[in-house]
XYZ file of C-alpha atoms in Angstrom:
719
model
C 0.000 0.000 0.000
C 1.425 3.380 -1.045
C 2.414 5.801 1.718
C 3.607 9.375 1.963
C 7.232 9.941 0.965
C 10.027 11.730 2.770
C 12.417 13.166 0.173
C 15.667 13.432 2.122
C 18.522 15.654 0.938
C 21.705 15.418 3.041
C 23.852 18.555 2.633
C 27.427 19.343 3.544
C 28.784 21.833 0.979
C 28.027 23.279 -2.480
C 25.602 26.214 -2.336
C 25.022 26.476 -6.087
C 24.395 22.771 -6.638
C 22.269 22.456 -3.500
C 20.073 25.404 -4.452
C 19.559 23.977 -7.957
C 18.603 20.626 -6.432
C 16.116 22.122 -3.967
C 14.590 24.450 -6.562
C 13.994 21.526 -8.933
C 12.482 19.460 -6.118
C 10.181 22.263 -4.944
C 9.005 22.822 -8.528
C 8.076 19.185 -9.021
C 6.929 17.749 -5.700
C 3.290 17.343 -4.789
C 3.356 18.270 -1.093
C 0.298 16.092 -0.509
C 2.485 13.192 -1.577
C 5.885 14.173 -0.178
C 7.797 16.042 2.506
C 11.037 17.767 1.505
C 13.512 17.221 4.331
C 16.969 18.796 4.138
C 19.628 17.816 6.679
C 22.583 20.166 7.150
C 25.498 18.026 8.305
C 27.306 20.899 10.030
C 28.332 22.548 6.749
C 31.586 24.561 6.771
C 29.960 27.056 4.333
C 28.063 29.826 6.204
C 26.296 30.978 3.034
C 24.868 27.496 2.529
C 23.626 27.315 6.105
C 22.007 30.749 5.815
C 20.315 29.749 2.540
C 18.806 26.621 4.100
C 17.592 28.480 7.207
C 15.878 31.072 5.040
C 14.076 28.360 3.074
C 13.007 26.743 6.316
C 11.728 30.059 7.701
C 9.665 30.486 4.546
C 8.134 27.064 5.113
C 9.507 25.619 1.888
C 11.550 22.832 3.453
C 11.788 20.934 6.714
C 15.335 21.584 7.931
C 17.290 19.405 10.346
C 20.746 20.501 11.500
C 23.441 18.268 12.933
C 25.296 19.880 15.835
C 28.450 18.053 14.750
C 29.438 16.513 11.443
C 28.017 12.981 11.413
C 28.900 12.050 7.833
C 26.642 10.871 5.066
C 25.508 7.529 6.504
C 24.424 8.769 9.932
C 22.840 11.861 8.371
C 20.738 9.771 6.004
C 19.748 7.408 8.811
C 18.568 10.360 10.876
C 16.280 11.369 8.039
C 14.948 7.855 7.454
C 14.080 7.480 11.150
C 12.119 10.725 11.270
C 8.727 9.400 10.076
C 8.644 5.648 10.495
C 5.425 5.215 8.515
C 6.718 6.988 5.376
C 8.618 5.670 2.359
C 11.857 7.534 1.697
C 13.578 8.951 -1.364
C 17.277 9.665 -0.853
C 18.358 12.545 -3.059
C 21.917 13.826 -3.339
C 22.260 17.586 -3.124
C 23.816 17.716 -6.612
C 20.817 16.152 -8.367
C 18.160 17.914 -10.428
C 14.751 16.372 -11.055
C 11.914 17.212 -13.420
C 8.233 16.720 -14.219
C 6.331 14.083 -12.210
C 9.497 12.100 -11.484
C 8.552 11.053 -7.956
C 5.094 9.786 -8.890
C 6.622 7.600 -11.602
C 9.305 6.233 -9.280
C 6.719 5.410 -6.639
C 4.520 3.746 -9.254
C 7.417 1.465 -10.179
C 8.086 0.721 -6.497
C 4.603 -0.745 -6.137
C 4.554 -2.810 -9.320
C 5.364 -5.860 -7.186
C 5.010 -6.672 -3.485
C 8.705 -7.398 -3.024
C 10.278 -4.332 -4.663
C 12.396 -2.678 -1.996
C 14.337 0.040 -3.821
C 14.050 1.933 -7.107
C 16.730 3.905 -8.971
C 16.045 6.002 -12.102
C 18.296 6.707 -15.068
C 20.874 9.475 -14.801
C 23.815 10.822 -16.712
C 26.133 9.807 -13.865
C 24.897 6.662 -12.132
C 27.225 3.762 -13.057
C 24.917 0.853 -14.037
C 21.967 3.266 -14.396
C 23.802 5.757 -16.617
C 22.501 7.246 -19.858
C 23.292 7.586 -22.694
C 26.467 5.553 -22.193
C 26.289 2.643 -19.771
C 28.719 2.690 -16.818
C 30.098 6.106 -17.787
C 29.874 9.658 -16.499
C 27.973 11.488 -19.229
C 27.123 15.071 -19.957
C 23.462 15.934 -20.482
C 22.209 14.061 -23.527
C 22.065 15.907 -26.854
C 22.412 19.324 -25.182
C 18.855 18.982 -23.892
C 17.503 20.178 -20.555
C 16.694 17.803 -17.702
C 12.982 18.407 -18.386
C 13.359 17.483 -22.054
C 15.371 14.340 -21.383
C 12.982 13.137 -18.695
C 10.074 13.780 -21.075
C 11.716 11.495 -23.614
C 11.865 8.730 -21.010
C 8.283 9.183 -19.839
C 6.988 9.311 -23.427
C 8.921 6.247 -24.547
C 8.560 3.939 -21.529
C 6.049 3.392 -18.748
C 5.731 2.305 -15.125
C 5.962 -1.385 -15.981
C 9.373 -0.881 -17.596
C 11.963 -1.768 -14.986
C 14.790 -4.284 -14.553
C 16.308 -5.920 -11.499
C 19.705 -4.616 -10.414
C 22.212 -6.014 -7.893
C 22.286 -2.609 -6.196
C 20.505 0.687 -6.274
C 22.509 3.865 -6.779
C 22.314 6.292 -3.880
C 22.171 9.569 -5.823
C 18.396 9.111 -6.134
C 17.092 5.948 -4.509
C 13.534 5.219 -3.408
C 13.117 2.835 -0.436
C 9.831 1.375 0.628
C 9.140 1.572 4.376
C 8.067 -2.072 4.658
C 11.400 -3.116 3.182
C 13.292 -0.681 5.412
C 11.532 -2.135 8.457
C 12.633 -5.605 7.422
C 16.228 -4.855 6.361
C 17.094 -2.062 8.791
C 18.955 1.195 8.216
C 22.341 1.869 6.651
C 25.308 0.385 8.533
C 26.933 3.378 10.258
C 29.431 1.328 12.217
C 30.861 -0.482 9.196
C 30.759 2.245 6.556
C 31.634 5.244 8.710
C 31.031 8.511 6.954
C 30.026 6.950 3.669
C 30.664 5.034 0.470
C 29.353 1.528 -0.107
C 26.507 1.837 2.413
C 23.691 1.686 -0.166
C 25.357 -1.262 -1.923
C 25.529 -3.127 1.371
C 21.906 -2.250 2.156
C 20.717 -3.452 -1.254
C 22.579 -6.725 -0.866
C 21.003 -7.210 2.555
C 17.609 -6.494 1.003
C 18.137 -9.163 -1.662
C 19.087 -11.699 1.009
C 15.864 -10.833 2.825
C 13.789 -11.579 -0.277
C 13.432 -8.030 -1.660
C 14.239 -6.694 -5.100
C 16.217 -3.644 -6.176
C 14.984 -2.342 -9.510
C 16.006 0.236 -12.095
C 13.090 2.402 -13.281
C 13.468 2.848 -17.031
C 10.959 5.666 -17.501
C 12.554 8.305 -15.233
C 15.675 10.454 -15.656
C 17.391 12.683 -13.061
C 20.496 14.784 -13.602
C 23.425 14.013 -11.289
C 26.363 16.388 -11.310
C 28.397 14.001 -9.187
C 30.622 14.222 -6.133
C 29.802 17.660 -4.704
C 28.351 17.684 -1.200
C 30.455 14.944 0.356
C 33.124 14.830 -2.371
C 36.083 15.767 -0.168
C 35.762 12.652 1.925
C 34.930 10.194 -0.830
C 38.129 8.978 -2.466
C 40.196 8.076 0.646
C 37.332 5.853 1.863
C 36.498 4.256 -1.458
C 39.045 1.451 -1.605
C 38.527 0.423 2.003
C 34.746 0.422 1.592
C 34.987 -1.814 -1.473
C 37.176 -4.259 0.438
C 34.602 -4.415 3.232
C 31.750 -4.769 0.754
C 33.442 -7.702 -0.975
C 34.098 -9.411 2.337
C 30.479 -9.011 3.478
C 28.978 -9.944 0.104
C 31.415 -12.038 -1.966
C 28.705 -12.471 -4.612
C 28.371 -8.710 -5.119
C 31.050 -8.107 -7.748
C 30.159 -11.233 -9.768
C 26.510 -10.181 -9.739
C 27.441 -6.702 -10.938
C 29.567 -8.204 -13.704
C 26.654 -10.436 -14.711
C 24.412 -7.394 -14.903
C 26.950 -5.463 -16.983
C 27.382 -8.392 -19.364
C 23.627 -8.826 -19.822
C 22.871 -5.078 -19.782
C 19.071 -5.463 -19.648
C 18.518 -1.679 -19.702
C 20.171 -1.354 -23.121
C 16.848 -1.668 -24.912
C 15.440 1.265 -22.953
C 18.462 3.440 -23.740
C 18.139 2.605 -27.420
C 14.409 3.312 -27.451
C 14.956 6.785 -25.959
C 17.849 7.528 -28.316
C 15.771 6.614 -31.340
C 12.741 8.524 -30.079
C 14.966 11.610 -29.922
C 16.047 11.085 -33.522
C 12.456 10.545 -34.627
C 11.367 13.837 -33.050
C 14.504 15.832 -33.865
C 14.160 19.054 -35.839
C 17.733 18.724 -37.130
C 18.874 16.766 -40.181
C 19.292 13.034 -39.593
C 21.793 11.446 -41.975
C 22.501 7.772 -42.621
C 26.285 7.480 -42.948
C 27.267 4.222 -44.648
C 30.795 2.889 -44.223
C 32.956 -0.204 -43.964
C 33.774 -1.611 -40.540
C 37.538 -1.073 -40.665
C 37.900 2.256 -38.875
C 40.839 4.373 -40.027
C 40.544 7.646 -41.900
C 36.995 6.954 -43.088
C 35.694 6.647 -39.541
C 37.808 9.633 -38.485
C 36.107 11.685 -41.186
C 32.632 10.645 -40.031
C 33.536 11.482 -36.428
C 34.878 14.857 -37.499
C 31.881 15.575 -39.697
C 29.505 14.738 -36.840
C 31.431 17.095 -34.569
C 31.631 19.846 -37.196
C 27.858 19.792 -37.767
C 26.982 19.405 -34.087
C 23.586 20.877 -33.322
C 22.666 20.875 -37.016
C 22.746 17.165 -37.833
C 22.661 13.753 -36.195
C 24.026 10.610 -37.812
C 23.079 6.957 -37.921
C 26.213 5.028 -38.858
C 25.629 1.782 -40.783
C 28.543 -0.660 -40.990
C 28.840 -4.331 -41.967
C 29.728 -6.856 -39.275
C 29.603 -10.432 -40.581
C 27.655 -12.147 -43.306
C 24.554 -10.123 -44.071
C 24.485 -8.426 -40.660
C 24.910 -4.675 -40.305
C 25.422 -2.558 -37.203
C 23.699 0.767 -36.566
C 25.453 3.273 -34.296
C 24.331 6.758 -33.358
C 26.067 10.142 -33.396
C 23.936 12.546 -31.349
C 25.092 16.165 -31.049
C 28.516 15.198 -32.323
C 29.134 12.314 -29.902
C 29.169 8.619 -30.796
C 26.994 6.638 -28.399
C 27.932 3.263 -27.028
C 24.767 1.314 -27.869
C 24.217 -0.366 -31.235
C 21.476 -2.152 -33.165
C 22.218 -5.244 -35.274
C 20.061 -6.224 -38.240
C 20.300 -9.115 -40.704
C 19.754 -7.420 -44.051
C 18.844 -10.660 -45.827
C 16.178 -11.569 -43.276
C 14.920 -8.207 -42.045
C 15.573 -5.518 -44.640
C 11.955 -4.332 -44.475
C 12.333 -3.624 -40.748
C 15.552 -1.720 -41.420
C 13.694 0.526 -43.889
C 10.835 1.077 -41.403
C 13.321 1.939 -38.670
C 15.156 4.473 -40.829
C 11.855 6.031 -41.826
C 10.911 6.241 -38.144
C 14.276 7.886 -37.444
C 13.468 10.631 -39.953
C 16.482 9.953 -42.172
C 16.593 12.682 -44.802
C 19.867 11.849 -46.550
C 22.121 8.861 -47.162
C 25.846 9.531 -47.329
C 27.974 6.644 -48.605
C 31.550 6.768 -47.353
C 32.518 3.205 -48.245
C 30.873 0.004 -49.425
C 33.543 -2.609 -48.678
C 31.981 -5.599 -46.938
C 28.426 -4.287 -47.264
C 25.522 -6.405 -48.468
C 24.897 -5.063 -51.974
C 21.244 -4.478 -51.139
C 22.359 -1.511 -49.037
C 23.503 0.239 -52.226
C 19.857 0.917 -53.049
C 18.804 2.018 -49.583
C 18.422 5.698 -50.509
C 16.067 4.811 -53.347
C 14.087 2.518 -51.042
C 13.774 5.397 -48.566
C 12.746 7.777 -51.343
C 15.599 10.227 -50.671
C 18.851 11.370 -52.332
C 22.345 10.170 -51.556
C 25.902 11.514 -51.585
C 29.169 9.622 -52.012
C 32.536 10.627 -50.574
C 35.530 8.986 -52.245
C 38.016 8.007 -49.547
C 40.138 5.634 -51.636
C 40.168 3.773 -54.964
C 37.978 0.795 -54.092
C 35.396 1.627 -56.776
C 38.029 1.563 -59.549
C 39.017 -2.097 -59.249
C 38.497 -3.288 -55.675
C 42.007 -2.277 -54.618
C 41.645 0.702 -52.225
C 45.291 1.788 -52.528
C 46.083 0.890 -56.179
C 49.182 -0.967 -54.983
C 50.788 -4.255 -55.989
C 51.625 -7.180 -53.719
C 54.726 -5.293 -52.555
C 52.630 -2.340 -51.429
C 53.855 -0.053 -54.214
C 51.702 2.127 -56.463
C 50.939 0.438 -59.789
C 48.502 2.947 -61.254
C 50.925 4.241 -63.886
C 51.402 0.842 -65.507
C 49.474 -0.561 -68.463
C 48.632 -3.711 -66.523
C 47.466 -1.788 -63.448
C 44.287 -3.835 -62.942
C 46.176 -7.115 -63.100
C 48.778 -5.946 -60.574
C 46.085 -4.542 -58.295
C 44.159 -7.811 -58.387
C 47.211 -9.764 -57.287
C 47.097 -7.700 -54.112
C 43.283 -7.454 -53.788
C 41.574 -10.230 -55.799
C 37.987 -9.605 -56.926
C 35.444 -12.134 -58.257
C 34.785 -10.302 -61.552
C 36.766 -8.383 -64.144
C 37.697 -4.751 -63.513
C 35.329 -3.673 -66.290
C 32.359 -5.377 -64.645
C 33.467 -4.055 -61.247
C 33.431 -0.484 -62.543
C 30.063 -0.982 -64.246
C 28.671 -2.174 -60.911
C 30.169 0.853 -59.167
C 28.226 3.118 -61.515
C 25.013 1.799 -59.938
C 26.029 3.683 -56.789
C 27.952 6.598 -58.299
C 25.801 7.655 -61.248
C 22.571 8.493 -59.332
C 24.410 10.268 -56.479
C 23.403 13.901 -56.182
C 26.891 14.846 -55.042
C 30.182 12.984 -55.334
C 32.729 14.488 -52.980
C 36.435 14.158 -53.767
C 38.760 15.191 -50.912
C 41.493 16.301 -53.351
C 41.987 17.246 -56.994
C 44.360 14.329 -57.358
C 41.761 11.705 -56.520
C 39.187 13.385 -58.767
C 41.598 13.243 -61.696
C 42.232 9.551 -61.134
C 38.505 8.768 -61.026
C 37.870 10.815 -64.152
C 40.042 8.340 -66.028
C 37.381 5.665 -65.476
C 34.051 7.378 -64.788
C 32.008 10.276 -66.077
C 30.972 12.063 -62.894
C 29.712 15.560 -63.704
C 28.266 15.899 -60.195
C 31.722 15.470 -58.680
C 33.272 18.284 -56.705
C 36.536 18.708 -54.825
C 35.936 19.437 -51.164
C 38.677 19.226 -48.570
C 37.541 17.677 -45.300
C 35.884 19.879 -42.694
C 39.092 20.438 -40.717
C 40.213 22.603 -43.640
C 37.271 24.952 -43.025
C 38.251 25.386 -39.396
C 41.379 27.290 -40.524
C 43.596 25.415 -38.098
C 46.626 25.034 -40.329
C 49.865 26.960 -40.157
C 50.513 27.986 -43.761
C 53.747 29.920 -43.390
C 56.153 28.846 -40.668
C 59.666 29.343 -39.506
C 61.019 26.045 -38.206
C 62.202 26.045 -34.606
C 65.999 25.560 -34.434
C 67.141 22.164 -33.201
C 67.930 21.948 -29.512
C 70.437 19.132 -29.840
C 72.867 17.751 -32.382
C 70.530 15.110 -33.777
C 67.842 15.705 -36.354
C 64.535 14.268 -35.101
C 62.356 12.863 -37.889
C 58.799 11.845 -37.004
C 56.457 9.597 -38.990
C 52.787 9.438 -38.036
C 50.058 6.818 -38.028
C 49.528 3.119 -38.627
C 52.175 2.192 -41.179
C 51.519 -0.522 -43.721
C 53.790 -1.294 -46.657
C 51.674 1.131 -48.687
C 52.280 3.919 -46.189
C 56.028 3.404 -46.290
C 56.892 1.253 -43.280
C 59.768 -0.485 -45.053
C 61.019 2.778 -46.569
C 61.217 4.191 -43.045
C 63.044 1.139 -41.711
C 65.570 1.123 -44.572
C 66.386 4.799 -44.067
C 66.710 4.403 -40.288
C 69.050 1.424 -40.637
C 71.172 3.049 -43.342
C 71.635 6.188 -41.224
C 71.965 4.507 -37.831
C 75.435 6.007 -37.285
C 74.531 9.508 -38.422
C 73.152 12.401 -36.259
C 69.563 11.626 -37.163
C 66.903 9.648 -35.324
C 63.620 8.292 -36.646
C 60.457 8.097 -34.542
C 57.114 6.483 -35.329
C 54.157 7.929 -33.441
C 51.854 4.996 -34.095
C 52.749 1.462 -35.104
C 53.793 -0.541 -38.158
C 52.627 -3.839 -39.640
C 55.867 -5.333 -38.276
C 58.526 -4.266 -35.741
C 60.839 -1.700 -37.346
C 64.567 -1.784 -36.685
C 66.368 1.418 -35.681
C 63.019 3.232 -35.275
C 61.662 4.439 -31.918
C 58.023 3.341 -31.990
C 55.452 4.735 -29.541
C 52.424 2.605 -30.385
C 48.760 3.420 -30.878
C 47.583 6.859 -29.804
C 44.344 8.698 -29.210
C 43.772 10.794 -32.347
C 42.267 13.591 -30.237
C 45.639 13.959 -28.498
C 47.792 13.783 -31.625
C 48.595 17.502 -31.721
C 49.655 17.428 -28.090
C 51.834 14.359 -28.634
C 53.573 15.995 -31.599
C 54.300 19.078 -29.485
C 55.769 16.900 -26.748
C 58.083 15.101 -29.198
C 59.205 18.386 -30.827
C 60.200 16.898 -34.177
C 62.352 18.844 -36.627
C 60.781 17.058 -39.584
C 57.541 15.156 -40.138
C 57.952 12.674 -42.979
C 55.297 10.971 -45.130
C 57.018 8.149 -47.064
C 53.774 6.908 -48.672
C 53.904 4.576 -51.679
C 50.262 5.046 -52.642
C 48.261 8.139 -53.661
C 46.747 9.344 -50.389
C 43.358 10.940 -50.979
C 43.558 13.422 -48.073
C 45.443 12.224 -44.938
C 44.388 13.295 -41.461
C 47.898 12.763 -40.177
C 49.014 15.379 -42.721
C 46.432 17.700 -41.170
C 48.105 17.193 -37.800
C 51.503 17.896 -39.365
C 50.128 21.086 -40.938
C 49.172 22.284 -37.471
C 52.755 21.858 -36.263
C 55.878 23.956 -36.767
C 57.876 21.100 -38.249
C 59.263 20.883 -41.766
C 57.110 18.474 -43.780
C 58.618 16.073 -46.293
C 56.234 14.003 -48.421
C 55.962 11.927 -51.567
C 54.834 13.486 -54.833
C 51.892 11.114 -54.960
C 48.285 11.748 -54.090
C 47.029 14.732 -52.106
C 50.351 15.718 -50.518
C 51.603 17.970 -53.272
C 48.433 20.036 -53.488
C 47.819 20.315 -49.751
C 51.428 21.428 -49.218
C 51.526 23.741 -52.246
C 51.033 26.955 -50.269
C 53.072 25.998 -47.220
C 56.673 27.035 -46.887
C 59.178 24.667 -45.304
C 57.698 21.678 -47.112
C 59.569 19.402 -49.498
C 57.984 17.129 -52.106
C 60.118 14.220 -53.322
C 59.589 11.398 -55.831
C 57.569 8.618 -54.251
C 59.654 5.890 -55.900
C 63.039 6.875 -54.470
C 65.108 3.774 -53.785
C 67.037 3.153 -50.582
C 70.193 4.855 -51.836
C 68.310 7.926 -53.050
C 66.625 8.353 -49.681
C 69.986 7.994 -47.932
C 71.499 10.594 -50.238
C 68.616 12.961 -49.531
C 68.882 12.680 -45.753
C 72.664 13.097 -45.904
C 72.217 16.274 -47.948
C 69.517 17.514 -45.587
C 71.759 16.943 -42.579
C 74.519 18.947 -44.229
C 72.125 21.716 -45.264
C 73.079 21.259 -48.903
C 69.726 20.009 -50.223
C 67.917 22.253 -52.672
C 64.543 21.490 -54.242
C 64.864 20.778 -57.954
C 61.167 20.967 -58.805
C 58.787 23.883 -59.043
C 56.058 24.414 -56.464
C 52.838 22.860 -57.756
C 49.881 25.164 -58.357
C 46.283 24.004 -58.079
C 42.891 25.491 -58.803
C 41.002 26.966 -55.912
C 38.385 24.761 -54.322
C 35.004 25.274 -55.937
C 33.319 24.996 -52.515
C 35.772 26.160 -49.824
C 32.980 26.320 -47.226
C 31.009 23.308 -48.373
C 30.454 21.639 -44.998
C 29.498 24.829 -43.196
C 27.284 26.293 -45.931
C 26.141 23.652 -48.426
C 26.370 20.160 -46.995
C 23.091 20.317 -45.060
C 21.140 22.192 -47.727
C 18.982 19.196 -48.667
C 15.291 19.250 -47.677
C 14.155 17.412 -44.547
C 11.410 14.846 -44.884
C 7.914 15.858 -43.902
C 7.478 14.424 -40.420
C 3.861 13.345 -40.894
C 4.902 11.200 -43.805
C 7.679 9.318 -42.061
C 6.452 8.391 -38.578
C 4.306 5.321 -38.867
C 2.347 5.287 -35.604
C 1.874 1.533 -35.947
C 5.668 1.138 -35.748
C 6.379 0.436 -32.078
C 10.028 1.184 -31.405
C 9.972 -0.814 -28.159
C 8.687 -3.935 -29.907
C 11.240 -3.440 -32.674
C 14.092 -3.299 -30.175
C 12.774 -6.279 -28.222
C 12.805 -8.306 -31.440
C 16.379 -7.418 -32.308
C 19.013 -10.018 -31.698
C 21.574 -8.920 -29.148
C 25.132 -10.002 -30.006
C 26.750 -12.655 -27.862
C 28.625 -11.568 -24.777
C 32.123 -10.573 -25.825
C 35.174 -12.626 -24.947
C 36.376 -9.770 -22.739
C 33.099 -9.703 -20.819
C 33.295 -13.455 -20.271
C 36.822 -13.088 -18.901
C 35.689 -10.344 -16.542
C 32.786 -12.518 -15.389
C 35.061 -15.510 -14.695
C 37.522 -13.319 -12.793
C 34.732 -11.974 -10.635
C 33.388 -15.456 -9.923
C 36.840 -16.768 -9.020
C 37.361 -13.810 -6.749
C 34.103 -14.613 -4.974
C 35.024 -18.245 -4.353
C 36.100 -19.116 -0.818
C 39.156 -21.033 -2.033
C 40.596 -18.041 -3.877
C 39.438 -15.223 -1.630
C 42.865 -15.102 0.032
C 44.483 -14.498 -3.364
C 42.045 -11.733 -4.286
C 42.810 -9.926 -1.035
C 46.492 -9.798 -1.987
C 45.740 -7.888 -5.214
C 45.266 -4.147 -4.537
C 41.808 -2.896 -5.471
C 43.393 -0.153 -7.545
C 44.968 -2.852 -9.739
C 41.707 -4.804 -9.887
C 39.839 -1.672 -10.991
C 42.352 -0.940 -13.752
C 41.962 -4.488 -15.103
C 38.176 -4.184 -14.954
C 38.202 -0.787 -16.671
C 40.358 -2.104 -19.525
C 38.115 -5.109 -20.089
C 34.961 -2.992 -19.855
C 36.423 -0.643 -22.441
C 36.866 -3.622 -24.749
C 33.289 -4.787 -24.202
C 31.963 -1.362 -25.264
C 33.960 -1.149 -28.488
């Protein structure tokens, strides 16, 4: 039977956050349903104390004040003991709530007789986080708390909840009958806080009660404000105690993470946002190999943030494709998987529901060919960006089996096929490519060089040369004066993931030949094999590339590519540095470096001796360029992405939302991929740790080490 609710806010510090919390609670609470009780735990901030006393004097809150600092656990217990016939809602002072949040939480609490606690979604609530699971998120899609909570209440209802191994204390509803059975938080064991709600929830489960996650409510949690100062030093000790009291706790949490039963709710809300969005929604089609293509899509999503959202379609295996979501420039963690052969009609219905107004093909490698016609099936136009040479003959780099460019030879197709075999002739391959290219409204070439190569095989009057969006941001340093070397050795830096095509062996040969000279070669990235005489730093975060280059302070950045690069994001990073740039006269390098001083273009097919001779001459300062600076036409659309890219018409909303299409049913019917190998490992580790025989071993491993292992495996499970 439902009772009145005491909403309890323990406060220690943080005037701004506390006032925002209380204001949101006062604006949303029905005082016939709830009491708003604020407990000041002897705050060291006089302004905060004065603010609370004024609210109390105005009759807006019931204020309790601790004479001495009791800490979070004892403060919360004091509030829960105040009215022993009321349910309680524990609310952190850095939380904001909206709409009829409390009524919905209470409705979930009474969906079953044995529900003891209820936790809503939040941006920062570990296993109840949204949009990304087990992460601290910013507010979704730049929306307000009211707007996000409305999405949840409109998409899901009071019967939508899942069992969780623990509630999350930022906003946790506790039924009085459960509290009477389980008791209060354990002050003696958990001191001033951390782990107390986890312990309580585990005790509740052992007493036959359920902790559930309400899927139709969202609250904003700033995180770690009121009691933040005391949190971290206690955290590791509290986790040790928690694991000793409840050895099943971590394995149960890992089981929940692996199964992720709330994923369907997160997806439903994400897709409801897209369906109702007033911005352009674009289907970006790509291969599943990452690299520069995915970098471009990421950058494009960021560049058009607030103006466009993206649904990314990529092949996985067989006829399966994966849908991912870029909302307000950020790639979300959750995906949808669809078998195109078996469920293409549902894919079309979903994309119509999501208000897709444009299809942008970035790559088709590995895609079911049926996807090529998806724009026509949606009744909309499509664009194509050319990222490599795959459409010419199936060989994306136009290189032979030795990784060297073969495009200037009469038997180019034959040499290319030895490296990348295809099931049909090159002529048939190109005819098939026309099915995608010819009807495209816009074909976007990221350099004049790649356009010229395609014009040798296709008639593409709708083609236009458009440098990637980073060019429009005006981030490049066009005219530089190199910084003098600080030591006697010349530092040469090569960037990226080096294959044969990108010059890995050229780099190694030069480094070995000059091993005894005052020059050192560094690879910020990795190669397809270990490189001798080269200092290799390994994979890097592309967002930190500029910073890493600054830290290394190279004299020269070298691009020894053996294939015609179509744009090169690593060249963009080099252009933002003060280093001399040396590159091959193949592909986009010569045009992108045409206006930049302190850049040298050299023949791509230099042999080992010629490269050695060049570096010797460069060391001695005797090298002089023997070729004229290349001149290129101006871009026809220098501001394409900021001014023209989103100029297509949006679909009429009434024509695309089929009210008979139930997004929740659609998601329920989707197959969820098997638990990843990494998740299975994490699960086994947790189970072993919980076993009595191995508990002694687990105690010898510091929790900080255990957390790092868990974080690395969790990161793998999300990728």
